[in-house]
Coordinates of C-alpha atoms in Angstrom, one line a residue:
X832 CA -44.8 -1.0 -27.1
X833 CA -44.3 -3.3 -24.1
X834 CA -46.2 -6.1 -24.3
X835 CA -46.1 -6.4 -20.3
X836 CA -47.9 -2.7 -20.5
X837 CA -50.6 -2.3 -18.0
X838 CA -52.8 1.4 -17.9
X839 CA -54.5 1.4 -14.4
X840 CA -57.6 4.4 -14.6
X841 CA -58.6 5.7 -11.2
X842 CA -61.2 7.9 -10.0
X843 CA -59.0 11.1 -8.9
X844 CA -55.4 11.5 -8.0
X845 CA -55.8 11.0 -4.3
X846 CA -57.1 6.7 -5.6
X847 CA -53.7 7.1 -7.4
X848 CA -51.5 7.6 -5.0
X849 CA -53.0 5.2 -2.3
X850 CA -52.2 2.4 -5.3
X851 CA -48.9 3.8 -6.0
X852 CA -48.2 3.8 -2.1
X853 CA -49.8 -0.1 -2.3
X854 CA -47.6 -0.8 -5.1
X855 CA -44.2 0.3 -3.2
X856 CA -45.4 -2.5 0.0
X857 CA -45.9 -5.2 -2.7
X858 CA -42.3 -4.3 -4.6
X859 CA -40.6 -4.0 -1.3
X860 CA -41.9 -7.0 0.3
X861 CA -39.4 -9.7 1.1
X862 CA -36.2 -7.8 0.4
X863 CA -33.5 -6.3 3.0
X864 CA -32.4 -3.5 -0.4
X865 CA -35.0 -2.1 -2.5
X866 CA -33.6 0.3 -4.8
X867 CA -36.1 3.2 -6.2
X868 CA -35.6 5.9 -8.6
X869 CA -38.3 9.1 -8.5
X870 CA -38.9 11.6 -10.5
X871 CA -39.8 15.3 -9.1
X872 CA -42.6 17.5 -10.0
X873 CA -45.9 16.7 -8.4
X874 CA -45.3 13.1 -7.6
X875 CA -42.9 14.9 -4.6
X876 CA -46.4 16.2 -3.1
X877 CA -48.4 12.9 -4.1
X878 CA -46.1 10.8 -2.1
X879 CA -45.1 13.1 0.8
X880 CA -49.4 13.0 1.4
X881 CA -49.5 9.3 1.1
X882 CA -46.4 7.7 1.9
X883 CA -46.8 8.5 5.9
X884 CA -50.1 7.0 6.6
X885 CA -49.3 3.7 4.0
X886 CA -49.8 1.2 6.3
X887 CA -47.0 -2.5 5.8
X888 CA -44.7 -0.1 4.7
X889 CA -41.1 -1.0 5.5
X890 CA -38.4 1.7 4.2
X891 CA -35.5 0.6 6.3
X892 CA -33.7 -0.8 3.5
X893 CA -34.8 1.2 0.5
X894 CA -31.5 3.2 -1.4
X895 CA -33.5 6.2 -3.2
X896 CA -31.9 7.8 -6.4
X897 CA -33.5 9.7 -9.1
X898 CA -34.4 9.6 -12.6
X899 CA -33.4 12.9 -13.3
X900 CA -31.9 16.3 -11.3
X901 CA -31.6 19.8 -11.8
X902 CA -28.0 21.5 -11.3
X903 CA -29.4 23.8 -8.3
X904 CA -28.3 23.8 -4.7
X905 CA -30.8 21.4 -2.5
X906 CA -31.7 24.8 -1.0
X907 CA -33.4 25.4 -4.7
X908 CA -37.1 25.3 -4.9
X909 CA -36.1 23.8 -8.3
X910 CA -34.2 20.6 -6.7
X911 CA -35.9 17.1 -6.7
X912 CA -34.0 16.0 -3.5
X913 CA -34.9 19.2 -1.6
X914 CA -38.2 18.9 -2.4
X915 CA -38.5 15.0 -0.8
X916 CA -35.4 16.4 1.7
X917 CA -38.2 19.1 3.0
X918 CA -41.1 17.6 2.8
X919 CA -41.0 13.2 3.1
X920 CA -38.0 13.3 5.3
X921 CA -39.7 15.0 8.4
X922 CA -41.9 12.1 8.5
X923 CA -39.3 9.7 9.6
X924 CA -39.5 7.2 6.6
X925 CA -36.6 7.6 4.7
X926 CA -33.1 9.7 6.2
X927 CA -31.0 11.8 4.0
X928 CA -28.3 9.0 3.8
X929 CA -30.9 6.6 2.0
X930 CA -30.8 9.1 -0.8
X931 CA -28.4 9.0 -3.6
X932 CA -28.3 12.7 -4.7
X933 CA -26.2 14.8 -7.0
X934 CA -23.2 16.6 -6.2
X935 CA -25.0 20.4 -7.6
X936 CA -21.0 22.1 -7.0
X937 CA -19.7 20.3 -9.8
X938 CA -20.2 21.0 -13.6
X939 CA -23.4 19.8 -15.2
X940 CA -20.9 17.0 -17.3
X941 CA -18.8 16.2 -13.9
X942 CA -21.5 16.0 -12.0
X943 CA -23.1 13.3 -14.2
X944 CA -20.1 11.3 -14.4
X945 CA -20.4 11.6 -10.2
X946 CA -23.8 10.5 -10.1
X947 CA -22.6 7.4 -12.6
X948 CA -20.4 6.7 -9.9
X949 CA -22.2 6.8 -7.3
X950 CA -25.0 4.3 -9.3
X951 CA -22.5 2.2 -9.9
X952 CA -21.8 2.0 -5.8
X953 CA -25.4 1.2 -5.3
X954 CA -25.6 -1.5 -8.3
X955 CA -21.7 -3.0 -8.2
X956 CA -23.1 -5.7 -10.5
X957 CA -21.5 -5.0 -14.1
X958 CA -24.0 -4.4 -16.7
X959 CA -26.7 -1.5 -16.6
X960 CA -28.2 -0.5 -13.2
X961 CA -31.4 -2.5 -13.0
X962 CA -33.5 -0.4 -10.5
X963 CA -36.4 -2.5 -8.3
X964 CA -38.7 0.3 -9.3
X965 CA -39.0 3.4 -11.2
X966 CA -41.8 6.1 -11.0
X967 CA -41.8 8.1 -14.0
X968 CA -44.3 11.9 -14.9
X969 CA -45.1 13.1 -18.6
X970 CA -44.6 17.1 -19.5
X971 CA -47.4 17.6 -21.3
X972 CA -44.6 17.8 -24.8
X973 CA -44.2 13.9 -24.5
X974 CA -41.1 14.5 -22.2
X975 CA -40.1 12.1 -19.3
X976 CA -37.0 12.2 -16.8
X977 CA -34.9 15.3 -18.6
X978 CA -35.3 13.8 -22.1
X979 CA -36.9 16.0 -24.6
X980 CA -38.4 15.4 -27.7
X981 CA -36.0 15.2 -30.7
X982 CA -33.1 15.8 -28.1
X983 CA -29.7 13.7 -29.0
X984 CA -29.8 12.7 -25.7
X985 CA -32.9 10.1 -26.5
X986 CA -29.9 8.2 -28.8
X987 CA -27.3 7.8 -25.4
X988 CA -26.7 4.2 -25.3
X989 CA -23.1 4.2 -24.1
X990 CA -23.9 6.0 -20.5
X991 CA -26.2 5.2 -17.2
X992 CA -26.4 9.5 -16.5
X993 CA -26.0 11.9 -19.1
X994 CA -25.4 15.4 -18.8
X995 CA -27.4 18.0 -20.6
X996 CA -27.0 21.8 -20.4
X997 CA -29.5 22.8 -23.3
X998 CA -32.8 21.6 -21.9
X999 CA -36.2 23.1 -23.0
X1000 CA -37.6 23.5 -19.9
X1001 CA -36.1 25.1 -17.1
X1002 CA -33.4 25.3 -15.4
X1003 CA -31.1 24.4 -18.9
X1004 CA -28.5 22.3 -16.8
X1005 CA -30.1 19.0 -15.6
X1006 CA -28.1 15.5 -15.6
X1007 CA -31.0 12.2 -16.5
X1008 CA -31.3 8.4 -16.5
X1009 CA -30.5 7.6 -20.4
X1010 CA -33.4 5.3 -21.7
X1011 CA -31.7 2.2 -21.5
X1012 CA -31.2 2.3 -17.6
X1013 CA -34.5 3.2 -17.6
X1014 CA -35.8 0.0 -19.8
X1015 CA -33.7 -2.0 -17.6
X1016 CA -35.6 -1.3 -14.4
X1017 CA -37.6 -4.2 -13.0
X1018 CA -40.5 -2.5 -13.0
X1019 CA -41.5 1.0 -14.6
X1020 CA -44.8 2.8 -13.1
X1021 CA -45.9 6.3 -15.3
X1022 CA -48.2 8.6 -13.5
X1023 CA -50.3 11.1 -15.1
X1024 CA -53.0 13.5 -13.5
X1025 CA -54.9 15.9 -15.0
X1026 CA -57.0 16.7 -18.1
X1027 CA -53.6 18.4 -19.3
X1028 CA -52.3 15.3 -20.1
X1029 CA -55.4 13.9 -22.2
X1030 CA -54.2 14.6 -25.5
X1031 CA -50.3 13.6 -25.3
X1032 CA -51.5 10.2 -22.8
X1033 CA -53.7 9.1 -26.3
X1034 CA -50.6 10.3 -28.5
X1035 CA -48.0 8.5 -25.9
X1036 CA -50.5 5.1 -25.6
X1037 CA -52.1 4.8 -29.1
X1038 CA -50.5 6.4 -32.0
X1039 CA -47.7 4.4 -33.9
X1040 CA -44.9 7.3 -34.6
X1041 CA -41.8 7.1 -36.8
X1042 CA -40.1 9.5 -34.3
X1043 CA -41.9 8.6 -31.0
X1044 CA -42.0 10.7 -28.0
X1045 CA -39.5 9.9 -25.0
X1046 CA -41.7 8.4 -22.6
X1047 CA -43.7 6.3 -25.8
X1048 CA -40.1 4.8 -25.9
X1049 CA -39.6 3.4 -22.3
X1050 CA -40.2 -0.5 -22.8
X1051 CA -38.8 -2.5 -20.2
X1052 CA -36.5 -5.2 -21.3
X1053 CA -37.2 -7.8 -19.3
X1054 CA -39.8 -5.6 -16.7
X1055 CA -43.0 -4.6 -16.4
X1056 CA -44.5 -1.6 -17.6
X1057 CA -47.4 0.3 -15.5
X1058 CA -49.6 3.4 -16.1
X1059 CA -51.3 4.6 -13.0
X1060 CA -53.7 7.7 -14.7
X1061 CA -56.9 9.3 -12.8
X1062 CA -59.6 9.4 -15.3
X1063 CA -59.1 12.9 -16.6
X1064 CA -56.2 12.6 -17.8
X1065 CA -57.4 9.1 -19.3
X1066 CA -60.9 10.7 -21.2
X1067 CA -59.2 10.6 -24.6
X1068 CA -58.1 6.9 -24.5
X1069 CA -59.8 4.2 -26.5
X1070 CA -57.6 1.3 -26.0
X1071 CA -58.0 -1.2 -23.4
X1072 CA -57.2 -0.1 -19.7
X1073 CA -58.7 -1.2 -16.5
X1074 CA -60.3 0.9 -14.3
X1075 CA -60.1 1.1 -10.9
X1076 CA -61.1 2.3 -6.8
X1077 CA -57.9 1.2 -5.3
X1078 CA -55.6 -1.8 -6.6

């Protein structure tokens, strides 16, 4: 467990995401490149509502990768950058170029040795890619970015993207962040919604595991770690969190 760890409750999910919008001003503040990794699902919605209307937000030098990606054309409902490409980009706060997307012709293993690459580019620093900020969902299995419970993948410790063609949920072919470029991130905020994600948010939070889930394994190094949940997904929790309106 981090000891930096920090479990934010708010009243609904629209609370949320003005904090998580509040959050990206303070990170960003002071800093001509801000570097941000996302995850899809509905944070894509969350954002694209909130994002707009945030006001002290300054995106002009923000470099926006992901933490995971299916292998599907952009065109693909299924695609994370399609889904901000369609509907955050029409606002006018972030451009295509300020994306760092996969390359979805390629094969699932070249095309995670492309998007090392192309990391590599936007963090030309040796060492592990240390992202500003990374905003990471649960699947309601324990799951975070595209690793799975009891997957090899969750042992990766020689690469910054891994490939994997076998996963759980669809569709099979995805590439991911490996946990240790996600511990290395500066800061690491989890969002959960949702009376779904009761039971595994106590499992994930409070219960010491031999095997532990994927996202009960993300533990910044030297970061911090944040949980912004709304209260239903936070009704099963008995240890310490702090509740709030907005931060």
């Amino acid at each position: 467990m981090s000891s930096s760890r920090q479990i934010c409750v708010f009243p609904s999910p629209a609370e949320l995401a003005l904090s998580l919008s509040q959050l990206l001003v303070h990170e960003s503040q002071g800093t001509c490149s801000f570097r941000l990794a996302l995850s899809g699902g509905s944070l894509v919605q969350l954002l694209s509502r909130e994002l707009p209307k945030t006001a002290g937000l300054n995106t002009a030098g923000w470099k926006v990768a992901f933490c995971d990606e299916r292998l599907v054309p952009f065109s693909d409902p299924e695609s994370t950058y399609g889904e901000y490409k369609r509907q955050l980009v029409p606002h006018g706060l972030l451009s295509e170029s300020q994306f760092v997307t996969i390359d979805p012709a390629l094969p699932v293993e070249e095309a995670a040795v492309d998007y090392t690459k192309k990391l590599r580019e936007l963090f030309p620093d040796d060492g592990l890619p240390a992202f500003d900020l990374l905003i990471l969902g649960i699947g309601p299995d324990g799951h975070t970015a595209s690793l799975f419970p009891g997957h090899p993948l969750l042992q990766v410790t020689d690469k910054v993207v891994a490939p994997i063609s076998d996963s759980p949920k669809p569709p099979p072919q995805r590439i991911t962040l490996t946990l240790p470029v996600i511990n290395a991130a500066k800061t690491v905020v989890f969002v959960a919604t949702g009376e779904g994600k009761a039971t595994i948010l106590k499992r994930i939070l409070q219960e010491e595991e031999s095997d532990p889930l994927p996202a009960a394994r993300v533990s910044p190094v030297r970061g911090k770690l944040l949980w912004f949940v709304d209260e239903p997904a936070a009704r099963e929790l008995t240890c310490p969190v702090e509740k709030h309106s907005v931060l």
